[in-house]
Short mmCIF file of C-alpha atoms and ligand atoms in Angstrom, two decimals:
data_model
loop_
_atom_site.label_atom_id
_atom_site.label_comp_id
_atom_site.label_asym_id
_atom_site.label_seq_id
_atom_site.Cartn_x
_atom_site.Cartn_y
_atom_site.Cartn_z
CA MET N 1 -14.66 -6.17 54.69
CA VAL N 2 -12.28 -3.32 53.90
CA ASP N 3 -10.97 -0.87 56.48
CA ALA N 4 -12.28 2.17 54.60
CA VAL N 5 -14.56 3.09 51.74
CA VAL N 6 -14.05 6.57 50.26
CA VAL N 7 -16.91 8.03 48.18
CA GLY N 8 -15.81 10.54 45.52
CA ALA N 9 -12.45 10.62 43.64
CA GLY N 10 -11.85 14.33 43.60
CA PRO N 11 -8.41 15.48 44.85
CA ASN N 12 -9.67 15.26 48.47
CA GLY N 13 -11.16 11.78 48.15
CA LEU N 14 -7.95 10.58 46.48
CA ALA N 15 -5.82 12.25 49.13
CA ALA N 16 -7.83 10.58 51.92
CA ALA N 17 -7.58 7.20 50.24
CA ILE N 18 -3.79 7.59 49.72
CA GLU N 19 -3.17 8.67 53.32
CA LEU N 20 -5.09 5.64 54.60
CA ALA N 21 -3.42 3.24 52.20
CA ARG N 22 0.08 4.45 53.01
CA ASN N 23 -0.70 3.80 56.64
CA GLY N 24 -1.46 0.18 55.94
CA ARG N 25 -5.27 0.34 55.72
CA SER N 26 -7.26 -1.43 52.98
CA VAL N 27 -9.17 1.20 50.94
CA HIS N 28 -11.84 1.03 48.21
CA LEU N 29 -12.61 4.32 46.41
CA ILE N 30 -15.97 4.66 44.69
CA GLU N 31 -16.61 7.44 42.11
CA GLY N 32 -19.89 8.36 40.44
CA GLN N 33 -18.32 9.55 37.16
CA ASP N 34 -16.55 7.36 34.59
CA SER N 35 -13.21 9.00 35.38
CA VAL N 36 -11.37 10.03 38.53
CA GLY N 37 -10.60 13.68 39.24
CA GLY N 38 -13.77 15.59 40.17
CA GLY N 39 -12.83 19.23 39.77
CA THR N 40 -9.40 18.27 38.42
CA ARG N 41 -10.00 16.72 34.98
CA THR N 42 -9.11 17.60 31.39
CA ALA N 43 -10.93 16.88 28.09
CA GLU N 44 -11.27 18.00 24.50
CA LEU N 45 -14.29 20.23 25.06
CA THR N 46 -14.25 22.33 21.88
CA LEU N 47 -12.34 20.98 18.84
CA PRO N 48 -10.12 17.94 18.31
CA GLY N 49 -6.60 18.56 19.62
CA PHE N 50 -7.66 21.28 22.09
CA ARG N 51 -7.36 20.01 25.66
CA HIS N 52 -9.27 22.03 28.26
CA ASP N 53 -9.28 21.93 32.01
CA ILE N 54 -12.92 21.29 32.83
CA CYS N 55 -12.63 22.90 36.28
CA SER N 56 -9.32 23.74 38.03
CA ALA N 57 -6.45 25.00 35.91
CA VAL N 58 -3.79 26.69 37.97
CA HIS N 59 -2.14 24.95 40.89
CA PRO N 60 -0.35 27.07 43.47
CA LEU N 61 -2.26 25.19 46.17
CA ALA N 62 -1.14 21.81 44.82
CA VAL N 63 2.52 22.73 44.74
CA GLY N 64 2.24 24.45 48.15
CA SER N 65 0.31 21.60 49.74
CA PRO N 66 2.22 20.02 52.65
CA PHE N 67 0.51 16.70 51.83
CA LEU N 68 0.75 16.58 48.00
CA ARG N 69 4.42 17.53 48.28
CA THR N 70 5.15 14.25 50.05
CA LEU N 71 3.69 12.11 47.23
CA PRO N 72 5.85 10.74 44.39
CA LEU N 73 3.48 12.09 41.73
CA GLY N 74 6.37 12.76 39.31
CA GLU N 75 6.98 9.02 39.23
CA HIS N 76 3.38 8.59 38.16
CA GLY N 77 3.65 10.99 35.24
CA LEU N 78 2.94 14.44 36.70
CA GLU N 79 4.96 17.38 35.50
CA LEU N 80 4.22 20.91 36.64
CA ILE N 81 5.10 23.90 34.45
CA GLU N 82 5.60 27.39 35.88
CA PRO N 83 4.90 30.37 33.62
CA SER N 84 7.46 33.20 33.50
CA VAL N 85 4.80 35.62 34.79
CA GLN N 86 2.74 33.88 37.47
CA ALA N 87 -0.25 36.23 37.17
CA ALA N 88 -1.02 39.58 35.59
CA HIS N 89 -3.72 42.15 36.20
CA PRO N 90 -4.15 44.61 33.28
CA LEU N 91 -5.37 48.15 33.89
CA GLY N 92 -7.19 50.13 31.28
CA ASP N 93 -4.14 52.20 30.28
CA GLY N 94 -2.19 49.40 28.57
CA THR N 95 -0.13 48.58 31.68
CA ALA N 96 -0.50 45.73 34.16
CA ALA N 97 0.34 44.77 37.72
CA VAL N 98 2.21 41.48 37.84
CA LEU N 99 2.89 38.69 40.29
CA MET N 100 6.34 37.39 39.57
CA ARG N 101 8.01 34.45 41.40
CA SER N 102 10.47 37.01 42.82
CA LEU N 103 9.08 39.25 45.58
CA GLU N 104 11.64 41.93 44.61
CA GLU N 105 10.59 41.97 40.96
CA THR N 106 6.92 42.16 41.91
CA ALA N 107 7.57 44.99 44.36
CA ASP N 108 9.70 46.89 41.85
CA SER N 109 6.98 46.61 39.20
CA LEU N 110 4.59 48.45 41.59
CA GLY N 111 6.70 51.66 41.54
CA ALA N 112 5.62 53.90 44.40
CA ASP N 113 4.07 50.90 46.20
CA ALA N 114 7.29 48.82 46.13
CA ARG N 115 8.09 49.34 49.81
CA ALA N 116 4.49 48.82 50.95
CA TYR N 117 4.39 45.54 49.02
CA ARG N 118 7.64 44.29 50.55
CA SER N 119 6.45 45.18 54.02
CA LEU N 120 3.05 43.50 53.58
CA MET N 121 4.36 40.33 51.89
CA GLY N 122 7.99 39.80 52.89
CA THR N 123 7.44 37.69 56.06
CA PHE N 124 4.63 35.59 54.60
CA ALA N 125 6.35 34.91 51.33
CA SER N 126 9.51 33.69 52.99
CA HIS N 127 7.69 31.47 55.52
CA TRP N 128 5.15 29.62 53.37
CA ASP N 129 5.87 26.27 54.98
CA ARG N 130 5.02 27.57 58.43
CA LEU N 131 2.09 29.57 57.14
CA ALA N 132 0.71 26.46 55.39
CA GLU N 133 0.65 24.61 58.70
CA PHE N 134 -2.24 26.75 59.87
CA VAL N 135 -3.86 28.28 56.77
CA LEU N 136 -4.27 24.79 55.30
CA ALA N 137 -5.59 23.25 58.55
CA PRO N 138 -8.65 23.63 60.81
CA LEU N 139 -8.62 26.94 62.63
CA THR N 140 -9.52 25.03 65.82
CA ARG N 141 -5.96 23.70 65.96
CA PRO N 142 -3.34 25.78 67.89
CA PRO N 143 -0.68 27.12 65.44
CA HIS N 144 2.96 25.92 65.72
CA ALA N 145 4.16 29.45 64.84
CA PRO N 146 1.96 31.68 67.01
CA LEU N 147 3.73 34.94 66.13
CA LEU N 148 3.42 34.34 62.42
CA ALA N 149 -0.19 33.30 62.90
CA ALA N 150 -0.92 36.48 64.85
CA ARG N 151 0.73 38.61 62.16
CA PHE N 152 -1.26 36.81 59.44
CA GLY N 153 -4.49 37.00 61.46
CA SER N 154 -4.22 40.70 62.25
CA ARG N 155 -3.81 41.56 58.51
CA GLY N 156 -5.83 38.74 57.00
CA ALA N 157 -8.91 39.47 59.10
CA LEU N 158 -9.28 42.94 57.56
CA PRO N 159 -11.40 43.73 54.48
CA ALA N 160 -9.37 43.76 51.31
CA THR N 161 -10.71 47.20 50.32
CA LEU N 162 -9.43 48.67 53.61
CA VAL N 163 -5.96 47.08 53.32
CA ALA N 164 -5.62 48.01 49.63
CA ARG N 165 -6.43 51.69 50.30
CA ALA N 166 -4.45 51.93 53.54
CA ARG N 167 -1.29 50.25 52.22
CA PHE N 168 -1.14 51.10 48.54
CA ARG N 169 -1.23 54.39 46.64
CA THR N 170 -1.09 53.19 43.02
CA PRO N 171 -3.97 51.69 41.11
CA HIS N 172 -1.64 48.78 40.32
CA GLY N 173 -0.93 47.84 43.95
CA ARG N 174 -4.61 48.17 44.89
CA ALA N 175 -5.84 46.23 41.85
CA LEU N 176 -3.28 43.43 42.43
CA LEU N 177 -4.57 42.94 45.99
CA ALA N 178 -8.20 43.15 44.89
CA GLY N 179 -7.79 40.51 42.14
CA MET N 180 -6.18 38.15 44.65
CA ALA N 181 -8.78 38.78 47.36
CA ALA N 182 -11.65 38.21 44.88
CA HIS N 183 -10.71 34.47 44.85
CA SER N 184 -12.71 34.45 48.10
CA MET N 185 -15.97 35.09 46.11
CA ARG N 186 -16.99 37.42 48.91
CA PRO N 187 -17.57 41.21 48.87
CA LEU N 188 -14.14 42.80 49.21
CA GLU N 189 -15.50 44.96 52.06
CA ALA N 190 -15.99 41.76 54.12
CA PRO N 191 -13.67 40.89 56.99
CA GLY N 192 -11.25 38.06 56.15
CA THR N 193 -10.94 38.81 52.43
CA THR N 194 -7.37 40.05 52.81
CA ALA N 195 -6.40 36.53 54.05
CA PHE N 196 -7.17 35.15 50.57
CA ALA N 197 -4.94 37.75 48.92
CA LEU N 198 -2.05 37.02 51.38
CA VAL N 199 -2.27 33.28 50.71
CA MET N 200 -2.44 33.64 46.90
CA LEU N 201 0.45 36.12 46.79
CA SER N 202 2.61 34.15 49.26
CA LEU N 203 2.10 31.01 47.15
CA GLY N 204 3.15 32.97 44.04
CA HIS N 205 6.48 33.87 45.61
CA ALA N 206 7.15 30.66 47.55
CA CYS N 207 5.82 28.00 45.18
CA GLY N 208 4.72 29.60 41.87
CA TRP N 209 1.34 29.28 40.10
CA PRO N 210 2.01 26.27 37.85
CA ILE N 211 -0.15 24.29 35.44
CA ALA N 212 0.10 20.57 34.83
CA ARG N 213 1.61 19.40 31.53
CA GLY N 214 -1.13 17.81 29.44
CA GLY N 215 -3.88 19.19 31.75
CA SER N 216 -4.97 19.38 35.36
CA GLY N 217 -6.35 15.86 35.05
CA GLU N 218 -2.75 14.61 35.14
CA ILE N 219 -2.64 15.56 38.87
CA THR N 220 -5.53 13.30 39.84
CA LEU N 221 -4.49 10.57 37.38
CA ALA N 222 -1.06 10.48 39.06
CA MET N 223 -2.78 10.37 42.47
CA ALA N 224 -4.99 7.48 41.32
CA ARG N 225 -1.95 5.58 40.04
CA HIS N 226 -0.16 6.17 43.32
CA LEU N 227 -3.19 4.92 45.26
CA GLU N 228 -3.30 1.73 43.20
CA SER N 229 0.42 1.22 43.69
CA LEU N 230 -0.27 1.30 47.45
CA GLY N 231 -2.91 -1.41 47.06
CA GLY N 232 -6.00 0.78 47.03
CA THR N 233 -8.82 -0.13 44.61
CA ILE N 234 -10.93 2.26 42.51
CA GLU N 235 -14.45 1.67 41.19
CA LEU N 236 -15.80 4.15 38.59
CA GLY N 237 -19.28 4.93 37.28
CA ARG N 238 -21.05 4.18 40.62
CA PRO N 239 -22.97 7.18 42.04
CA VAL N 240 -23.82 6.46 45.65
CA SER N 241 -27.28 7.46 46.93
CA ALA N 242 -27.53 5.50 50.23
CA LEU N 243 -25.15 4.25 52.87
CA ALA N 244 -26.63 0.77 52.54
CA GLU N 245 -25.27 0.51 48.96
CA LEU N 246 -21.67 0.57 50.19
CA PRO N 247 -19.46 -2.46 50.87
CA GLU N 248 -18.88 -3.19 54.53
CA ALA N 249 -16.16 -1.03 56.04
CA ARG N 250 -14.97 0.15 59.43
CA ALA N 251 -15.05 3.75 58.21
CA VAL N 252 -16.64 5.64 55.29
CA LEU N 253 -15.14 8.95 54.16
CA PHE N 254 -17.34 11.15 51.90
CA ASP N 255 -15.83 13.57 49.39
CA VAL N 256 -19.24 15.29 49.14
CA THR N 257 -20.82 18.47 50.53
CA PRO N 258 -23.18 18.61 53.53
CA ARG N 259 -26.33 18.55 51.36
CA GLN N 260 -25.35 15.23 49.72
CA LEU N 261 -24.10 13.80 53.06
CA LEU N 262 -27.57 14.41 54.48
CA GLU N 263 -29.21 12.74 51.48
CA ILE N 264 -26.94 9.70 51.62
CA CYS N 265 -26.50 9.25 55.41
CA GLY N 266 -29.29 11.33 56.97
CA GLU N 267 -30.80 8.35 58.79
CA GLU N 268 -27.47 7.46 60.39
CA LEU N 269 -26.69 10.95 61.71
CA PRO N 270 -28.01 12.32 65.04
CA ARG N 271 -30.74 14.93 64.46
CA ARG N 272 -28.83 17.78 66.11
CA TYR N 273 -25.84 17.29 63.84
CA SER N 274 -28.08 16.93 60.78
CA ARG N 275 -29.69 20.28 61.64
CA SER N 276 -26.37 22.02 61.76
CA LEU N 277 -25.37 20.45 58.42
CA ALA N 278 -28.69 21.67 56.94
CA ARG N 279 -27.71 25.21 57.95
CA PHE N 280 -24.51 25.03 55.86
CA ARG N 281 -24.50 27.85 53.29
CA TYR N 282 -23.24 27.69 49.68
CA GLY N 283 -21.47 30.60 48.03
CA PRO N 284 -21.86 32.28 44.61
CA GLY N 285 -21.62 30.17 41.46
CA VAL N 286 -19.43 30.52 38.41
CA PHE N 287 -20.08 30.79 34.68
CA LYS N 288 -17.23 29.30 32.68
CA ILE N 289 -16.09 29.48 29.01
CA ASP N 290 -13.44 27.39 27.30
CA TYR N 291 -12.10 28.68 23.97
CA ALA N 292 -10.24 27.23 21.04
CA LEU N 293 -8.31 30.15 19.51
CA SER N 294 -6.46 30.56 16.21
CA GLY N 295 -3.62 32.42 17.98
CA PRO N 296 -2.46 33.87 21.31
CA VAL N 297 -4.65 36.58 22.94
CA PRO N 298 -3.47 40.04 21.77
CA TRP N 299 -3.25 41.65 25.24
CA THR N 300 -2.35 45.33 25.04
CA ALA N 301 -0.08 45.14 28.10
CA PRO N 302 3.02 43.09 27.13
CA ALA N 303 3.45 41.40 30.53
CA VAL N 304 -0.02 39.82 30.23
CA ARG N 305 1.08 37.94 27.06
CA ALA N 306 3.39 35.77 29.20
CA ALA N 307 1.08 35.32 32.21
CA GLY N 308 -0.27 31.91 33.19
CA THR N 309 -3.20 33.55 35.02
CA VAL N 310 -4.89 36.86 34.22
CA HIS N 311 -7.23 38.76 36.53
CA LEU N 312 -9.59 40.97 34.54
CA GLY N 313 -11.90 43.67 35.85
CA GLY N 314 -9.69 46.76 36.10
CA THR N 315 -9.39 48.80 39.26
CA LEU N 316 -9.96 47.94 42.93
CA GLU N 317 -13.22 49.90 42.81
CA GLU N 318 -14.46 48.04 39.69
CA ILE N 319 -13.68 44.60 41.09
CA ALA N 320 -15.17 45.44 44.49
CA ALA N 321 -18.35 46.62 42.73
CA SER N 322 -18.68 43.46 40.68
CA GLU N 323 -18.12 41.14 43.68
CA LYS N 324 -20.55 43.16 45.75
CA ALA N 325 -23.24 42.81 43.09
CA VAL N 326 -22.77 39.04 42.89
CA ASN N 327 -23.04 38.70 46.66
CA ARG N 328 -26.24 40.75 46.58
CA GLY N 329 -27.67 38.21 44.13
CA GLU N 330 -27.17 40.36 41.02
CA VAL N 331 -25.27 39.62 37.85
CA SER N 332 -22.42 42.08 37.15
CA GLN N 333 -22.23 43.36 33.61
CA ALA N 334 -18.53 44.25 34.16
CA PRO N 335 -17.51 41.04 35.99
CA TYR N 336 -14.24 40.13 37.60
CA VAL N 337 -12.96 37.40 35.22
CA LEU N 338 -10.32 34.78 35.96
CA VAL N 339 -8.45 33.72 32.84
CA ALA N 340 -5.78 30.98 32.30
CA GLN N 341 -3.55 30.68 29.25
CA GLN N 342 -2.26 27.11 29.62
CA SER N 343 -1.28 26.56 25.98
CA LEU N 344 1.32 29.39 26.10
CA ASP N 345 3.55 27.15 28.25
CA ASP N 346 2.20 23.68 27.38
CA ALA N 347 2.27 22.67 23.70
CA ALA N 348 0.17 19.57 24.53
CA ARG N 349 -2.94 21.73 24.97
CA ALA N 350 -3.55 22.84 21.35
CA PRO N 351 -2.43 22.22 17.78
CA ALA N 352 0.77 24.10 16.78
CA GLY N 353 0.25 27.86 16.62
CA GLN N 354 -3.23 27.67 18.11
CA HIS N 355 -4.29 28.14 21.70
CA THR N 356 -6.79 27.37 24.46
CA LEU N 357 -8.22 29.91 26.84
CA TRP N 358 -10.01 29.17 30.15
CA ALA N 359 -12.18 31.87 31.69
CA TYR N 360 -14.87 32.20 34.35
CA CYS N 361 -16.67 34.84 36.35
CA HIS N 362 -18.63 34.76 39.57
CA VAL N 363 -22.44 34.84 39.38
CA PRO N 364 -25.17 34.44 41.99
CA ASN N 365 -25.68 30.87 43.19
CA GLY N 366 -27.76 28.94 40.65
CA SER N 367 -27.92 31.87 38.19
CA SER N 368 -29.16 30.99 34.69
CA VAL N 369 -27.88 34.23 33.04
CA ASP N 370 -25.61 33.62 30.04
CA MET N 371 -22.38 35.58 30.81
CA THR N 372 -20.66 34.95 27.45
CA GLU N 373 -21.13 38.53 26.20
CA ALA N 374 -20.00 40.13 29.54
CA ILE N 375 -16.92 37.94 29.81
CA GLU N 376 -15.93 38.58 26.17
CA ARG N 377 -16.43 42.32 26.64
CA GLN N 378 -13.98 42.23 29.53
CA ILE N 379 -11.40 40.26 27.49
CA GLU N 380 -11.81 42.64 24.48
CA ARG N 381 -11.39 45.61 26.79
CA PHE N 382 -7.81 44.55 27.53
CA ALA N 383 -7.13 42.60 24.31
CA PRO N 384 -8.84 44.28 21.34
CA GLY N 385 -9.24 41.79 18.47
CA PHE N 386 -9.72 38.76 20.78
CA ARG N 387 -13.10 37.85 19.30
CA ASP N 388 -11.60 37.43 15.81
CA LEU N 389 -9.47 34.55 17.11
CA VAL N 390 -12.31 32.42 18.45
CA LEU N 391 -12.57 29.10 16.55
CA ALA N 392 -14.97 27.53 19.06
CA ARG N 393 -16.26 28.07 22.59
CA GLU N 394 -18.00 25.90 25.15
CA THR N 395 -19.88 27.41 28.07
CA ARG N 396 -20.80 25.94 31.49
CA SER N 397 -23.53 27.54 33.64
CA PRO N 398 -23.79 26.94 37.39
CA ARG N 399 -26.52 24.38 36.75
CA GLN N 400 -24.39 22.52 34.19
CA LEU N 401 -21.45 22.45 36.61
CA GLU N 402 -23.72 20.96 39.29
CA ALA N 403 -25.21 18.46 36.83
CA GLU N 404 -21.65 17.19 36.07
CA ASN N 405 -20.53 17.16 39.66
CA PRO N 406 -23.07 17.27 42.52
CA ASN N 407 -20.43 18.89 44.75
CA TYR N 408 -20.82 22.17 42.83
CA VAL N 409 -24.12 23.11 44.43
CA GLY N 410 -25.62 26.00 42.41
CA GLY N 411 -22.24 26.38 40.67
CA ASP N 412 -20.33 27.00 43.97
CA ILE N 413 -16.89 25.68 43.13
CA GLY N 414 -15.46 26.05 46.66
CA GLY N 415 -17.63 23.53 48.47
CA GLY N 416 -19.51 26.24 50.48
CA ALA N 417 -19.44 29.94 51.27
CA THR N 418 -16.23 31.32 52.74
CA SER N 419 -17.86 33.55 55.36
CA LEU N 420 -15.99 34.02 58.61
CA TRP N 421 -18.39 31.67 60.40
CA GLN N 422 -17.88 28.92 57.83
CA THR N 423 -14.13 29.34 58.03
CA VAL N 424 -14.36 28.33 61.67
CA ALA N 425 -17.40 26.02 61.50
CA ARG N 426 -16.87 24.06 58.30
CA PRO N 427 -19.08 22.05 57.78
CA ALA N 428 -20.34 22.42 61.36
CA LEU N 429 -18.91 23.66 64.65
CA ARG N 430 -16.89 20.77 66.02
CA ALA N 431 -13.47 20.30 67.55
CA ASN N 432 -12.78 17.73 64.81
CA PRO N 433 -14.66 18.97 61.70
CA TYR N 434 -13.96 15.81 59.64
CA GLN N 435 -15.59 13.44 62.09
CA THR N 436 -19.39 13.50 61.87
CA ALA N 437 -21.55 12.74 64.88
CA ASN N 438 -21.54 9.10 63.70
CA ARG N 439 -18.07 7.68 64.48
CA ARG N 440 -17.98 5.53 61.32
CA ILE N 441 -18.82 8.43 58.96
CA LEU N 442 -16.36 11.17 58.01
CA ILE N 443 -16.47 14.00 55.54
CA CYS N 444 -13.34 14.85 53.53
CA SER N 445 -14.46 17.34 50.79
CA ALA N 446 -13.72 21.02 50.24
CA SER N 447 -16.66 21.64 52.58
CA THR N 448 -14.20 20.97 55.41
CA PRO N 449 -11.10 23.00 56.33
CA PRO N 450 -9.16 24.45 54.60
CA GLY N 451 -11.87 24.66 51.89
CA GLY N 452 -11.70 24.87 48.07
CA GLY N 453 -8.73 24.32 45.85
CA VAL N 454 -6.61 21.42 44.66
CA HIS N 455 -4.47 20.77 47.70
CA GLY N 456 -5.81 17.47 49.08
CA MET N 457 -5.50 18.85 52.62
CA CYS N 458 -9.20 18.22 53.48
CA GLY N 459 -8.74 14.58 52.48
CA PHE N 460 -5.43 14.32 54.34
CA HIS N 461 -6.81 15.77 57.62
CA ALA N 462 -9.95 13.58 57.36
CA ALA N 463 -7.80 10.47 56.89
CA ARG N 464 -5.76 11.41 59.93
CA ALA N 465 -9.01 11.79 61.90
CA ALA N 466 -10.12 8.34 60.74
CA LEU N 467 -6.74 6.87 61.74
CA ARG N 468 -7.13 8.40 65.22
CA GLY N 469 -10.82 7.37 65.40
CA PRO N 470 -12.59 4.39 63.81
CA LEU N 471 -9.45 3.01 62.09
CA ARG N 472 -7.21 3.10 65.15
C1 FAD W 501 -14.53 26.08 37.04
C2 FAD W 501 -13.64 25.75 38.22
C3 FAD W 501 -12.37 26.33 38.28
C4 FAD W 501 -11.54 26.03 39.35
N1 FAD W 501 -10.25 26.49 39.35
C5 FAD W 501 -9.38 26.11 40.29
C6 FAD W 501 -8.00 26.39 40.15
O1 FAD W 501 -7.55 26.95 39.15
N2 FAD W 501 -7.14 25.97 41.12
C7 FAD W 501 -7.58 25.29 42.24
O2 FAD W 501 -6.80 24.91 43.11
N3 FAD W 501 -8.93 24.95 42.36
C8 FAD W 501 -9.80 25.32 41.41
N4 FAD W 501 -11.09 24.93 41.48
C9 FAD W 501 -11.61 24.29 42.73
C10 FAD W 501 -11.21 22.83 42.79
O3 FAD W 501 -11.52 22.17 41.59
C11 FAD W 501 -12.04 22.17 43.93
O4 FAD W 501 -11.92 22.95 45.12
C12 FAD W 501 -11.53 20.76 44.22
O5 FAD W 501 -11.71 19.95 43.08
C13 FAD W 501 -12.29 20.17 45.39
O6 FAD W 501 -11.89 18.82 45.53
P1 FAD W 501 -12.86 17.76 46.25
O7 FAD W 501 -12.14 16.47 46.18
O8 FAD W 501 -13.30 18.31 47.56
O9 FAD W 501 -14.20 17.75 45.34
P2 FAD W 501 -14.39 17.48 43.79
O10 FAD W 501 -13.14 17.73 43.02
O11 FAD W 501 -15.58 18.20 43.42
O12 FAD W 501 -14.63 15.90 43.73
C14 FAD W 501 -15.79 15.30 44.22
C15 FAD W 501 -15.95 13.94 43.55
O13 FAD W 501 -16.93 13.24 44.21
C16 FAD W 501 -17.79 12.64 43.26
N5 FAD W 501 -19.07 12.43 43.88
C17 FAD W 501 -19.89 13.39 44.41
N6 FAD W 501 -21.00 12.83 44.89
C18 FAD W 501 -20.91 11.50 44.67
C19 FAD W 501 -21.72 10.35 44.98
N7 FAD W 501 -22.91 10.52 45.60
N8 FAD W 501 -21.33 9.14 44.61
C20 FAD W 501 -20.13 8.96 44.02
N9 FAD W 501 -19.27 10.00 43.71
C21 FAD W 501 -19.69 11.22 44.06
C22 FAD W 501 -17.82 13.63 42.12
O14 FAD W 501 -18.19 13.02 40.89
C23 FAD W 501 -16.37 14.08 42.11
O15 FAD W 501 -15.54 13.27 41.29
C24 FAD W 501 -11.98 25.15 40.42
C25 FAD W 501 -13.23 24.55 40.30
C26 FAD W 501 -14.03 24.81 39.22
C27 FAD W 501 -15.33 24.09 39.08
#
């Protein structure tokens, strides 16, 4: 019998297994796919020699993660590369708002909004470590830095549209905030959306928005190697459909969402808890395209040509309209598009002189609409001539994403909707959200706090809960 079985080798399952193993517990990790990584894997999806990030691409949350920072992932082959422009947001007039590593440079680039930017972001950007202690943890835990938490809460709780209009006068300042807030996948008029922008911008200044040399998969491969060096074992190609299939263990940690947890362990969970899991809501889905290109994207705005990440969609009003449509269950014909240009800074991603491009937009959960034309129209709008460079493309609809990874229910890449209620009660309202109502069973996926992203913090907190609980 092992101390713990972990089901699912995404960044959170790996993080949970590592935290248990480094605390002396025996751990066996079981993954349904033939490779580790979940949403953090890389493959040649289009043409030979073009390496694409299948899901996650840009890693501010990994480099800013209080847990991942403690792991010797460099010794296991991981190298992070920071672009010279962390993120850019082109406007229709050939200019762009930019997120630079330096707060001063970012503020200065916003012209008349320089002071407003410094005043909004200064404190958060210079205190990321203390901010991370509560934004990357369950909200039910009292913060160590109550004043900082109060400052963050009073601003973050507001709708992004309100903060953008109240604080900024230029289209650049407003669009920059909108593009960051839209990572929430919620209408920008919704309370709490500013918190997403504050976190993304703070990370940009404090930690950068890096990519992994060779591909995002190198992050989870390094985690898997580290786990094995600690004595943990990994079994691939074994999708789990019932608790009874698992080896005997004192605790089982599931890197799955509530829907799968109910399918796998329903019989073992008290009815009241199962009912609250059944009420868990999933958010919008995504439609993704990976490109092999014959050259770099000819962005009109020069700053965008050096950016690791690009937010497309234009003004605050345009982005708010597209996110509102998606949350109403409609497809936006002028979508907010997230783009990553990994091959600009990492020669390992494409043959010499050629490039990869990673792009996705938000769509209603489970949508079957092909967004290729709408996404390419947005890229062409800010980079005329883009289409002439396309050597090959591969698209992924919400249904395809879910077929490849059951955690992406209806194409929701964040493990569940980010409504205010599900920020507090994720996956259900409990003092310890990782511990289910069955003491032996824990949940450690992005459906627990702090939610989606490659930070491993859900897995870390779940492992700590197991160490305080069944593995004590
Ligand atoms: C298109 C896309 C773009 C993204 N971009 C970014 C980004 O740039 N930066 C960022 O930080 N995050 C990004 N994300 C989000 C990030 O990938 C996820 O939030 C993160 O991977 C969640 O980690 P996890 O361990 O909770 O789940 P996952 O990574 O989804 O891993 C779950 C694992 O469990 C396995 N599994 C599930 N059910 C079973 C079962 N029954 N039996 C056995 N194994 C099972 C799955 O196969 C999978 O390997 C993106 C995601 C997608 C899809």
